[in-house]
XYZ file of N, CA and C in Angstrom:
798
model
N 16.018 16.273 -1.244
C 14.648 15.762 -1.170
C 14.660 14.589 -0.160
N 15.680 13.742 -0.106
C 15.711 12.714 0.857
C 15.686 13.130 2.282
N 16.416 14.353 2.503
C 16.421 14.939 3.904
C 14.998 15.331 4.222
N 14.364 15.978 3.312
C 12.966 16.437 3.573
C 12.071 15.329 3.843
N 12.139 14.221 3.128
C 11.322 13.017 3.384
C 11.630 12.391 4.737
N 12.908 12.315 5.028
C 13.367 11.782 6.317
C 12.795 12.543 7.525
N 12.897 13.883 7.358
C 12.362 14.784 8.490
C 10.831 14.643 8.579
N 10.092 14.480 7.448
C 8.726 14.407 7.439
C 8.370 13.024 8.151
N 9.129 11.948 7.763
C 8.872 10.717 8.355
C 9.024 10.703 9.882
N 10.079 11.351 10.370
C 10.270 11.396 11.783
C 9.244 12.246 12.443
N 8.776 13.337 11.764
C 7.755 14.181 12.374
C 6.415 13.402 12.455
N 6.071 12.632 11.419
C 4.859 11.777 11.536
C 4.924 10.705 12.609
N 6.152 10.186 12.724
C 6.346 9.133 13.732
C 6.225 9.768 15.154
N 6.684 10.969 15.289
C 6.531 11.617 16.572
C 5.106 11.985 16.960
N 4.376 12.453 15.844
C 2.911 12.785 15.998
C 2.106 11.561 16.414
N 2.377 10.409 15.671
C 1.617 9.263 15.954
C 1.910 8.636 17.373
N 3.129 8.805 17.796
C 3.611 8.359 19.123
C 2.914 9.165 20.218
N 2.831 10.532 20.042
C 2.191 11.453 20.996
C 0.698 11.158 21.087
N 0.062 10.839 19.915
C -1.352 10.455 19.919
C -1.603 9.155 20.615
N -0.689 8.222 20.464
C -0.754 6.919 21.118
C -0.733 7.136 22.651
N 0.243 7.915 23.124
C 0.394 8.151 24.548
C -0.814 8.917 25.059
N -1.305 9.753 24.305
C -2.478 10.619 24.737
C -3.717 9.700 24.864
N -4.011 8.899 23.771
C -5.231 8.140 23.790
C -5.171 6.833 24.527
N -3.972 6.256 24.583
C -3.830 5.038 25.267
C -4.018 3.873 24.355
N -4.166 4.147 23.008
C -4.399 2.977 22.025
C -3.669 3.322 20.758
N -3.297 2.402 19.976
C -2.588 2.556 18.681
C -3.294 3.493 17.865
N -2.637 4.539 17.265
C -3.321 5.557 16.599
C -3.784 5.315 15.151
N -4.646 4.312 15.035
C -5.187 4.049 13.685
C -6.716 3.798 13.929
N -7.347 4.576 14.783
C -8.722 4.254 15.134
C -9.745 5.180 14.397
N -9.301 6.148 13.658
C -10.130 6.998 12.863
C -9.452 7.324 11.494
N -10.183 7.946 10.620
C -9.713 8.304 9.267
C -8.435 9.134 9.326
N -8.475 10.130 10.176
C -7.352 11.045 10.182
C -6.047 10.266 10.640
N -6.137 9.503 11.667
C -4.912 8.773 12.089
C -4.454 7.694 11.090
N -5.484 7.142 10.396
C -5.009 6.110 9.465
C -4.362 6.770 8.243
N -4.818 7.957 7.882
C -4.113 8.705 6.780
C -2.720 9.093 7.226
N -2.605 9.636 8.416
C -1.219 9.907 8.914
C -0.298 8.732 8.949
N -0.895 7.509 9.311
C -0.079 6.316 9.301
C 0.254 5.912 7.842
N -0.698 6.064 6.975
C -0.444 5.786 5.518
C 0.676 6.623 5.017
N 0.626 7.874 5.327
C 1.687 8.829 4.901
C 3.069 8.446 5.487
N 3.106 8.020 6.750
C 4.244 7.667 7.415
C 4.917 6.362 6.773
N 4.013 5.408 6.520
C 4.445 4.137 5.759
C 4.963 4.529 4.386
N 4.352 5.335 3.701
C 4.704 5.649 2.305
C 6.056 6.327 2.320
N 6.282 7.321 3.184
C 7.544 7.957 3.211
C 8.729 7.060 3.643
N 8.416 6.110 4.551
C 9.378 5.108 4.942
C 9.747 4.184 3.757
N 8.762 3.739 3.037
C 9.031 2.912 1.927
C 9.769 3.575 0.768
N 9.496 4.911 0.714
C 10.299 5.697 -0.291
C 11.666 5.794 0.055
N 11.916 5.990 1.417
C 13.324 6.123 1.834
C 14.120 4.791 1.591
N 13.494 3.649 1.893
C 14.034 2.335 1.703
C 14.370 2.125 0.313
N 13.498 2.452 -0.596
C 13.700 2.257 -2.021
C 14.792 3.146 -2.593
N 14.814 4.370 -2.156
C 15.846 5.333 -2.678
C 17.270 4.991 -2.167
N 17.350 4.188 -1.071
C 18.684 3.710 -0.634
C 19.296 2.803 -1.682
N 18.482 2.115 -2.414
C 18.983 1.137 -3.414
C 18.866 1.662 -4.904
N 18.057 2.518 -5.111
C 17.822 3.018 -6.489
C 17.659 4.467 -6.533
N 18.619 5.235 -7.168
C 18.558 6.601 -7.232
C 18.022 7.063 -8.540
N 16.689 7.256 -8.602
C 16.079 7.743 -9.831
C 15.075 8.835 -9.532
N 15.119 9.836 -10.402
C 14.162 10.942 -10.123
C 12.736 10.585 -10.162
N 12.425 9.408 -10.797
C 11.048 8.995 -10.929
C 10.420 8.649 -9.520
N 11.279 8.034 -8.649
C 10.749 7.720 -7.345
C 10.154 8.873 -6.554
N 10.975 9.896 -6.282
C 10.403 11.057 -5.566
C 9.352 11.789 -6.429
N 9.452 11.734 -7.786
C 8.505 12.433 -8.557
C 7.097 11.901 -8.386
N 6.952 10.571 -8.140
C 5.694 9.909 -7.914
C 5.309 9.803 -6.482
N 6.330 9.458 -5.615
C 5.911 9.155 -4.198
C 5.762 10.371 -3.417
N 6.609 11.376 -3.566
C 6.432 12.571 -2.798
C 5.110 13.290 -2.881
N 4.671 13.567 -4.160
C 3.253 14.177 -4.322
C 2.143 13.298 -3.658
N 2.335 11.967 -3.715
C 1.332 11.114 -3.108
C 1.259 11.323 -1.634
N 2.463 11.401 -0.953
C 2.501 11.581 0.446
C 1.986 12.970 0.788
N 2.373 13.976 0.033
C 1.870 15.346 0.348
C 0.380 15.415 0.169
N -0.152 14.823 -0.889
C -1.611 14.880 -1.025
C -2.302 14.144 0.073
N -1.827 13.031 0.536
C -2.495 12.267 1.551
C -2.464 13.061 2.856
N -1.371 13.588 3.247
C -1.305 14.373 4.566
C -2.098 15.605 4.460
N -2.094 16.282 3.269
C -2.851 17.466 3.097
C -4.313 17.183 3.204
N -4.784 16.029 2.550
C -6.252 15.726 2.719
C -6.622 15.490 4.183
N -5.695 14.841 4.872
C -6.022 14.574 6.326
C -6.043 15.844 7.128
N -5.224 16.795 6.842
C -5.035 17.987 7.656
C -6.057 19.073 7.316
N -6.422 19.185 6.011
C -7.155 20.305 5.637
C -8.559 19.933 5.107
N -8.773 18.766 4.636
C -10.092 18.405 4.042
C -11.031 17.719 5.096
N -10.518 17.036 6.031
C -11.381 16.377 7.075
C -11.834 17.424 8.030
N -13.122 17.180 8.504
C -13.621 18.165 9.607
C -12.852 17.940 10.822
N -12.740 18.946 11.607
C -11.923 19.011 12.835
C -12.333 17.935 13.827
N -13.630 17.648 13.868
C -14.035 16.606 14.843
C -13.519 15.200 14.480
N -13.213 15.005 13.180
C -12.697 13.625 12.786
C -11.162 13.571 12.961
N -10.579 14.711 13.438
C -9.111 14.696 13.615
C -8.863 14.552 15.165
N -9.920 14.543 15.983
C -9.673 14.377 17.431
C -9.605 12.956 17.777
N -8.869 12.733 18.867
C -8.715 11.315 19.401
C -9.882 11.031 20.281
N -10.575 9.903 20.111
C -11.665 9.587 20.944
C -11.431 8.192 21.563
N -12.505 7.790 22.363
C -12.429 6.468 22.985
C -12.829 5.431 22.012
N -12.219 4.254 22.145
C -12.495 3.145 21.244
C -13.832 2.452 21.638
N -14.535 1.977 20.740
C -15.797 1.125 21.025
C -15.227 -0.152 21.558
N -16.033 -0.974 22.374
C -15.536 -2.163 22.943
C -14.910 -3.188 22.001
N -15.522 -3.335 20.764
C -15.036 -4.318 19.789
C -13.689 -3.990 19.338
N -13.174 -2.677 19.378
C -11.876 -2.272 18.918
C -10.839 -2.334 20.027
N -11.313 -2.601 21.256
C -10.333 -2.755 22.305
C -9.700 -4.063 22.441
N -8.947 -4.394 21.385
C -8.324 -5.689 21.240
C -6.969 -5.582 20.648
N -6.083 -6.558 20.937
C -4.799 -6.586 20.456
C -4.738 -6.740 18.919
N -5.970 -7.275 18.376
C -6.034 -7.382 16.914
C -6.078 -6.068 16.280
N -6.353 -5.008 16.922
C -6.423 -3.679 16.294
C -5.063 -3.350 15.717
N -4.021 -3.475 16.490
C -2.699 -3.142 16.113
C -2.222 -3.987 14.856
N -2.365 -5.311 15.010
C -1.890 -6.188 13.957
C -2.607 -6.029 12.682
N -3.973 -6.152 12.745
C -4.764 -6.093 11.552
C -4.770 -4.780 10.845
N -5.034 -3.710 11.537
C -5.078 -2.434 10.849
C -3.740 -1.969 10.422
N -2.606 -2.278 11.087
C -1.286 -1.978 10.724
C -0.848 -2.620 9.442
N -1.221 -3.939 9.464
C -0.799 -4.711 8.185
C -1.690 -4.258 7.021
N -2.946 -3.966 7.217
C -3.808 -3.507 6.111
C -3.317 -2.129 5.584
N -2.932 -1.222 6.501
C -2.466 0.107 6.043
C -1.139 -0.075 5.254
N -0.277 -0.957 5.734
C 1.043 -1.169 5.112
C 0.761 -1.732 3.753
N -0.280 -2.677 3.547
C -0.568 -3.227 2.287
C -1.099 -2.117 1.296
N -1.925 -1.214 1.854
C -2.439 -0.171 1.033
C -1.306 0.748 0.468
N -0.336 1.068 1.354
C 0.787 1.859 0.978
C 1.556 1.167 -0.144
N 1.952 -0.051 0.064
C 2.736 -0.789 -0.907
C 1.944 -0.940 -2.244
N 0.725 -1.289 -2.154
C -0.135 -1.470 -3.451
C -0.243 -0.115 -4.211
N -0.473 0.985 -3.454
C -0.697 2.202 -4.089
C 0.677 2.708 -4.744
N 1.732 2.626 -4.025
C 3.058 3.077 -4.459
C 3.510 2.211 -5.641
N 3.305 0.898 -5.490
C 3.674 -0.024 -6.620
C 2.934 0.297 -7.889
N 1.624 0.595 -7.670
C 0.640 0.875 -8.892
C 1.169 2.246 -9.485
N 1.572 3.229 -8.543
C 2.030 4.469 -9.169
C 3.260 4.316 -10.077
N 4.134 3.359 -9.663
C 5.245 3.054 -10.535
C 4.814 2.524 -11.874
N 3.706 1.831 -11.887
C 3.193 1.267 -13.129
C 2.761 2.451 -14.093
N 2.395 3.574 -13.462
C 2.143 4.768 -14.236
C 3.354 5.155 -15.073
N 4.478 5.104 -14.317
C 5.756 5.523 -15.045
C 6.081 4.459 -16.132
N 5.753 3.233 -15.895
C 6.023 2.226 -16.989
C 5.281 2.527 -18.157
N 3.976 2.972 -18.082
C 3.135 3.352 -19.205
C 3.693 4.509 -19.991
N 4.418 5.300 -19.367
C 5.042 6.572 -20.081
C 6.448 6.436 -20.553
N 6.950 5.114 -20.353
C 8.285 4.810 -20.851
C 8.209 3.824 -21.951
N 9.324 3.758 -22.688
C 9.266 2.778 -23.867
C 9.581 1.454 -23.466
N 8.625 0.774 -22.917
C 8.677 -0.633 -22.442
C 7.993 -1.461 -23.495
N 8.789 -2.313 -24.109
C 8.313 -3.176 -25.092
C 7.627 -4.450 -24.430
N 6.802 -5.114 -25.283
C 6.105 -6.351 -24.737
C 7.007 -7.426 -24.418
N 8.236 -7.383 -25.013
C 9.181 -8.397 -24.819
C 10.091 -8.252 -23.629
N 9.816 -7.132 -22.835
C 10.582 -6.778 -21.647
C 10.753 -8.068 -20.781
N 11.963 -8.369 -20.322
C 12.198 -9.583 -19.577
C 12.520 -9.221 -18.058
N 11.869 -9.742 -17.166
C 12.099 -9.655 -15.768
C 13.191 -10.537 -15.334
N 14.345 -9.917 -15.022
C 15.373 -10.772 -14.596
C 15.704 -10.743 -13.076
N 14.891 -10.095 -12.380
C 15.091 -10.156 -10.937
C 13.812 -10.248 -10.143
N 13.066 -11.358 -10.613
C 11.742 -11.628 -9.919
C 11.897 -11.716 -8.469
N 10.915 -11.060 -7.764
C 10.926 -11.236 -6.331
C 10.376 -12.541 -5.838
N 9.807 -13.367 -6.823
C 9.296 -14.702 -6.466
C 10.120 -15.782 -7.033
N 10.469 -15.503 -8.310
C 11.457 -16.430 -9.041
C 10.845 -17.745 -9.435
N 9.507 -17.769 -9.739
C 8.798 -18.985 -10.204
C 7.963 -18.606 -11.364
N 7.397 -19.623 -12.010
C 6.526 -19.407 -13.158
C 7.295 -19.268 -14.386
N 6.714 -18.444 -15.341
C 7.277 -18.400 -16.676
C 8.336 -17.364 -16.902
N 9.152 -17.028 -15.909
C 10.168 -16.053 -15.967
C 11.394 -16.584 -16.516
N 12.229 -15.959 -17.271
C 13.578 -16.309 -17.682
C 14.527 -15.815 -16.598
N 14.646 -16.367 -15.478
C 15.283 -15.818 -14.383
C 16.604 -16.390 -14.185
N 17.634 -15.582 -13.966
C 18.961 -16.041 -13.597
C 18.978 -15.996 -12.097
N 18.882 -17.160 -11.374
C 18.726 -17.158 -9.985
C 19.920 -16.685 -9.202
N 21.082 -16.645 -9.845
C 22.204 -16.158 -9.103
C 22.084 -14.667 -8.950
N 21.283 -14.049 -9.804
C 21.121 -12.557 -9.600
C 20.243 -12.201 -8.449
N 19.421 -13.111 -7.993
C 18.468 -12.787 -6.934
C 19.218 -12.587 -5.656
N 20.384 -13.081 -5.452
C 21.149 -12.920 -4.248
C 22.008 -11.668 -4.253
N 22.165 -10.958 -5.352
C 22.948 -9.740 -5.473
C 22.087 -8.536 -4.948
N 22.837 -7.514 -4.463
C 22.100 -6.295 -4.061
C 21.253 -5.758 -5.134
N 20.098 -5.218 -4.728
C 19.182 -4.626 -5.654
C 19.760 -3.529 -6.523
N 20.646 -2.747 -5.828
C 21.207 -1.658 -6.602
C 22.182 -2.132 -7.655
N 22.929 -3.277 -7.430
C 23.748 -3.870 -8.422
C 22.993 -4.336 -9.659
N 21.817 -4.992 -9.349
C 21.006 -5.402 -10.434
C 20.470 -4.197 -11.277
N 20.042 -3.134 -10.645
C 19.498 -2.001 -11.408
C 20.569 -1.265 -12.209
N 21.826 -1.122 -11.712
C 22.785 -0.393 -12.321
C 23.513 -1.088 -13.480
N 23.565 -2.481 -13.345
C 24.385 -3.262 -14.310
C 23.594 -4.173 -15.247
N 22.376 -4.526 -14.879
C 21.587 -5.487 -15.639
C 20.347 -4.843 -16.332
N 19.752 -3.899 -15.673
C 18.503 -3.371 -16.150
C 18.607 -2.003 -16.847
N 17.749 -1.785 -17.775
C 17.468 -0.402 -18.247
C 16.586 0.176 -17.273
N 16.496 1.436 -17.255
C 15.647 2.181 -16.302
C 14.211 1.763 -16.352
N 13.692 1.601 -17.616
C 12.300 1.133 -17.821
C 12.080 -0.289 -17.270
N 13.042 -1.162 -17.481
C 12.909 -2.493 -17.007
C 12.925 -2.532 -15.476
N 13.721 -1.723 -14.887
C 13.840 -1.715 -13.473
C 12.601 -1.159 -12.805
N 12.020 -0.093 -13.350
C 10.780 0.477 -12.848
C 9.701 -0.654 -12.850
N 9.637 -1.295 -14.007
C 8.632 -2.368 -14.158
C 8.812 -3.539 -13.074
N 10.144 -3.860 -12.894
C 10.440 -4.924 -11.932
C 10.165 -4.355 -10.474
N 10.563 -3.177 -10.233
C 10.345 -2.661 -8.816
C 8.867 -2.507 -8.556
N 8.063 -2.117 -9.522
C 6.581 -2.074 -9.350
C 6.091 -3.454 -8.954
N 6.569 -4.447 -9.711
C 6.062 -5.759 -9.423
C 6.522 -6.305 -7.994
N 7.676 -5.974 -7.609
C 8.190 -6.416 -6.231
C 7.372 -5.757 -5.242
N 7.079 -4.372 -5.263
C 6.284 -3.779 -4.344
C 4.872 -4.243 -4.278
N 4.317 -4.389 -5.450
C 2.887 -4.867 -5.441
C 2.799 -6.306 -4.878
N 3.874 -7.143 -5.144
C 3.843 -8.471 -4.506
C 3.826 -8.367 -2.994
N 4.694 -7.468 -2.495
C 4.749 -7.274 -1.036
C 3.353 -6.828 -0.521
N 2.732 -5.881 -1.259
C 1.413 -5.327 -0.801
C 0.411 -6.384 -0.814
N 0.448 -7.343 -1.838
C -0.531 -8.387 -1.972
C -0.333 -9.341 -0.818
N 0.821 -9.757 -0.438
C 1.010 -10.618 0.724
C 0.520 -9.963 2.010
N 0.812 -8.741 2.144
C 0.359 -8.030 3.352
C -1.152 -7.973 3.371
N -1.711 -7.777 2.170
C -3.254 -7.624 2.225
C -3.906 -9.036 2.452
N -3.222 -10.101 1.928
C -3.693 -11.458 2.283
C -3.666 -11.682 3.730
N -2.564 -11.427 4.345
C -2.484 -11.585 5.800
C -3.438 -10.743 6.543
N -3.617 -9.537 6.126
C -4.617 -8.582 6.673
C -6.019 -9.091 6.615
N -6.383 -9.662 5.503
C -7.776 -10.181 5.327
C -7.925 -11.445 6.325
N -6.958 -12.264 6.406
C -6.992 -13.498 7.287
C -7.162 -12.974 8.739
N -6.288 -12.073 9.125
C -6.325 -11.559 10.534
C -7.613 -10.870 10.820
N -8.150 -10.189 9.798
C -9.434 -9.497 10.026
C -10.621 -10.466 10.194
N -10.530 -11.582 9.490
C -11.552 -12.614 9.619
C -11.511 -13.337 11.009
N -10.344 -13.490 11.456
C -10.166 -14.115 12.799
C -10.697 -13.106 13.898
N -10.330 -11.870 13.700
C -10.786 -10.871 14.638
C -12.379 -10.715 14.595
N -12.898 -10.739 13.398
C -14.402 -10.652 13.326
C -15.016 -11.771 13.929
N -14.505 -12.986 13.756
C -15.050 -14.151 14.497
C -15.030 -14.062 15.914
N -13.961 -13.484 16.474
C -13.780 -13.316 17.953
C -14.712 -12.258 18.448
N -14.907 -11.124 17.684
C -15.663 -10.030 18.186
C -17.152 -10.154 17.884
N -17.482 -10.596 16.688
C -18.901 -10.643 16.354
C -19.501 -12.092 16.005
N -18.658 -13.087 16.113
C -19.095 -14.439 15.863
C -19.294 -14.863 14.466
N -18.684 -14.118 13.571
C -18.783 -14.514 12.143
C -17.439 -14.185 11.481
N -17.053 -15.048 10.516
C -15.695 -14.855 9.875
C -15.866 -13.829 8.740
N -17.023 -13.726 8.145
C -17.122 -12.797 6.993
C -18.604 -12.317 6.995
N -18.809 -10.998 6.912
C -20.173 -10.427 7.032
C -20.588 -9.701 5.723
N -19.711 -9.717 4.776
C -19.915 -8.966 3.458
C -20.198 -7.507 3.713
N -19.502 -6.938 4.760
C -19.487 -5.528 5.009
C -18.929 -4.889 3.771
N -19.355 -3.597 3.430
C -18.797 -2.962 2.214
C -17.224 -2.888 2.200
N -16.615 -2.659 3.338
C -15.131 -2.606 3.381
C -14.621 -4.007 3.066
N -15.194 -5.023 3.629
C -14.622 -6.295 3.434
C -14.833 -6.768 1.949
N -15.994 -6.382 1.358
C -16.257 -6.713 0.002
C -15.247 -5.994 -0.979
N -14.999 -4.726 -0.749
C -14.087 -3.963 -1.628
C -12.574 -4.399 -1.332
N -12.336 -4.871 -0.129
C -10.979 -5.306 0.147
C -10.776 -6.698 -0.627
N -11.841 -7.476 -0.705
C -11.844 -8.703 -1.378
C -11.635 -8.431 -2.962
N -12.374 -7.470 -3.404
C -12.281 -7.075 -4.833
C -10.828 -6.608 -5.201
N -10.246 -5.797 -4.214
C -8.820 -5.375 -4.345
C -7.836 -6.622 -4.446
N -8.125 -7.525 -3.479
C -7.313 -8.764 -3.588
C -7.386 -9.591 -4.859
N -8.573 -9.603 -5.408
C -8.847 -10.384 -6.660
C -8.069 -9.605 -7.879
N -8.166 -8.313 -7.866
C -7.482 -7.498 -8.956
C -6.027 -7.753 -8.984
N -5.415 -7.686 -7.774
C -3.985 -7.820 -7.741
C -3.547 -9.268 -7.741
N -4.540 -10.160 -7.420
C -4.215 -11.678 -7.781
C -4.182 -11.875 -9.209
N -5.080 -11.202 -9.934
C -5.030 -11.317 -11.481
C -3.728 -10.724 -12.013
N -3.390 -9.567 -11.433
C -2.047 -8.995 -11.806
C -0.888 -9.966 -11.670
N -0.741 -10.583 -10.471
C 0.337 -11.543 -10.289
C 0.182 -12.762 -11.127
N -1.067 -13.186 -11.339
C -1.256 -14.428 -12.101
C -0.772 -14.118 -13.564
N -1.158 -12.941 -14.113
C -0.756 -12.541 -15.408
C 0.809 -12.448 -15.598
N 1.409 -12.080 -14.534
C 2.888 -11.953 -14.601
C 3.564 -13.354 -14.475
N 3.069 -14.098 -13.497
C 3.778 -15.330 -13.196
C 3.425 -16.501 -14.151
N 2.170 -16.620 -14.613
C 1.803 -17.709 -15.423
C 1.726 -17.364 -16.983
N 1.382 -16.077 -17.263
C 1.241 -15.664 -18.585
C 2.440 -14.962 -19.080
N 3.348 -14.552 -18.212
C 4.574 -13.993 -18.693
C 4.378 -12.505 -19.135
N 3.329 -11.856 -18.664
C 3.126 -10.493 -18.997
C 4.156 -9.498 -18.356
N 4.684 -8.553 -19.135
C 5.534 -7.608 -18.563
C 5.113 -6.270 -19.252
N 5.617 -5.116 -18.589
C 5.450 -3.809 -19.244
C 4.106 -3.283 -19.113
N 3.453 -2.892 -20.262
C 2.241 -2.057 -20.256
C 0.950 -2.856 -19.825
N 0.870 -4.148 -20.178
C -0.305 -4.900 -19.905
C -0.543 -4.998 -18.346
N 0.428 -5.445 -17.575
C 0.141 -5.561 -16.183
C 0.104 -4.225 -15.529
N 0.745 -3.135 -16.106
C 0.668 -1.827 -15.614
C -0.774 -1.279 -15.545
N -1.527 -1.658 -16.652
C -2.881 -1.252 -16.657
C -3.754 -1.878 -15.600
N -3.447 -3.122 -15.299
C -4.090 -3.869 -14.290
C -3.855 -3.245 -12.914
N -2.596 -2.885 -12.731
C -2.153 -2.241 -11.506
C -2.797 -0.903 -11.275
N -2.956 -0.201 -12.319
C -3.594 1.167 -12.202
C -5.100 0.930 -11.919
N -5.776 -0.082 -12.474
C -7.133 -0.388 -12.036
C -7.121 -0.807 -10.614
N -6.206 -1.547 -10.208
C -6.151 -1.922 -8.784
C -6.008 -0.710 -7.927
N -5.198 0.300 -8.319
C -5.058 1.551 -7.536
C -6.463 2.190 -7.333
N -7.214 2.247 -8.388
C -8.577 2.832 -8.332
C -9.428 2.065 -7.295
N -9.360 0.703 -7.368
C -10.179 -0.095 -6.528
C -9.784 0.082 -5.012
N -8.395 0.230 -4.773
C -8.019 0.398 -3.408
C -8.403 1.666 -2.873
N -8.408 2.733 -3.742
C -8.813 4.072 -3.243
C -10.391 4.041 -2.867
N -11.136 3.290 -3.588
C -12.496 3.140 -3.312
C -12.754 2.371 -1.978
N -11.933 1.303 -1.822
C -11.959 0.578 -0.653
C -11.622 1.298 0.594
N -10.562 2.133 0.511
C -10.014 2.837 1.574
C -10.802 4.069 1.929
N -11.047 4.964 0.919
C -11.693 6.262 1.153
C -13.210 6.214 0.879
N -13.543 5.621 -0.287
C -14.908 5.690 -0.732
C -15.874 5.104 0.216
N -15.634 3.881 0.776
C -16.495 3.331 1.737
C -16.447 4.064 3.043
N -15.281 4.479 3.519
C -15.194 5.195 4.800
C -15.946 6.507 4.753
N -15.814 7.244 3.645
C -16.450 8.569 3.628
C -17.922 8.543 3.426
N -18.423 7.403 2.998
C -19.853 7.354 2.897
C -20.523 6.989 4.203
N -19.745 6.560 5.165
C -20.239 6.244 6.471
C -21.096 4.923 6.575
N -20.690 3.898 5.750
C -21.430 2.705 5.528
C -20.665 1.538 6.148
N -21.342 0.744 7.059
C -20.717 -0.515 7.493
C -19.829 -0.301 8.760
N -19.419 -1.490 9.309
C -18.657 -1.487 10.506
C -17.315 -0.827 10.386
N -16.690 -0.745 9.183
C -15.385 -0.279 9.031
C -15.417 1.230 8.661
N -16.512 1.874 8.580
C -16.566 3.311 8.123
C -16.139 4.191 9.274
N -15.516 5.265 8.895
C -15.212 6.239 9.945
C -16.049 7.467 9.796
N -17.022 7.495 8.920
C -17.967 8.491 8.787
C -17.544 9.787 8.153
N -18.376 10.426 7.517
C -18.139 11.844 7.007
C -19.317 12.307 6.259
N -19.531 11.958 4.946
C -20.509 12.515 4.182
C -21.905 12.245 4.660
N -22.189 10.920 4.912
C -23.547 10.464 5.217
C -23.706 10.173 6.701
N -22.723 10.446 7.519
C -22.806 10.187 8.925
C -23.460 11.251 9.614
């Protein structure tokens, strides 16, 4: 399975590179390209995780997600949305690469981390589950800080049960996604001010991105200050997954706002 994922990742990287050379701009300018980039990021993240943790849960959750994403891009989108086009003047900026890339990476991390929360819900994780390898190491955790410097695979094999590690891994990935989303929102505000003269316009995409940020901020707040582990934060993460999907696909496919790529109502 790892070989299949690695080949898929390289194939997607080659496709994106060719589209970049063909169009002359970074290939995240329409829904098809962003879905391909999301799949590439997801498969890369899966490969990095599986280097440290060999569990059948990882490919069982991540591989179908990647297959569904690329299948939707290839077979569900109209052909005209899969073509490379010219950028509108506002998108001909170096901010395109930084802002959109960071946002798409945050989506991938948040979605995959939330999918791991689904596994937590179906495992026997007690409410007293203790996170011993916090990626932040602050707040109400009973953390042994010497363990934070040890390899992740050592922690997983010697210190954690499988359920504990899945919960902790989900937390780590969501934390990464939250930080990327925060940076993406800030860079987007700077870009908007440069292009349209306003930091925030309450565009539907901006609004749903803010809602996504608030949901995952609540998730991290519950874990750091309230000491929640296991099923409770997993439910918040799954709600966050639903919100991110609306933010990414729902707004785009309705063809509303500056961030929409059009489809149903366009």
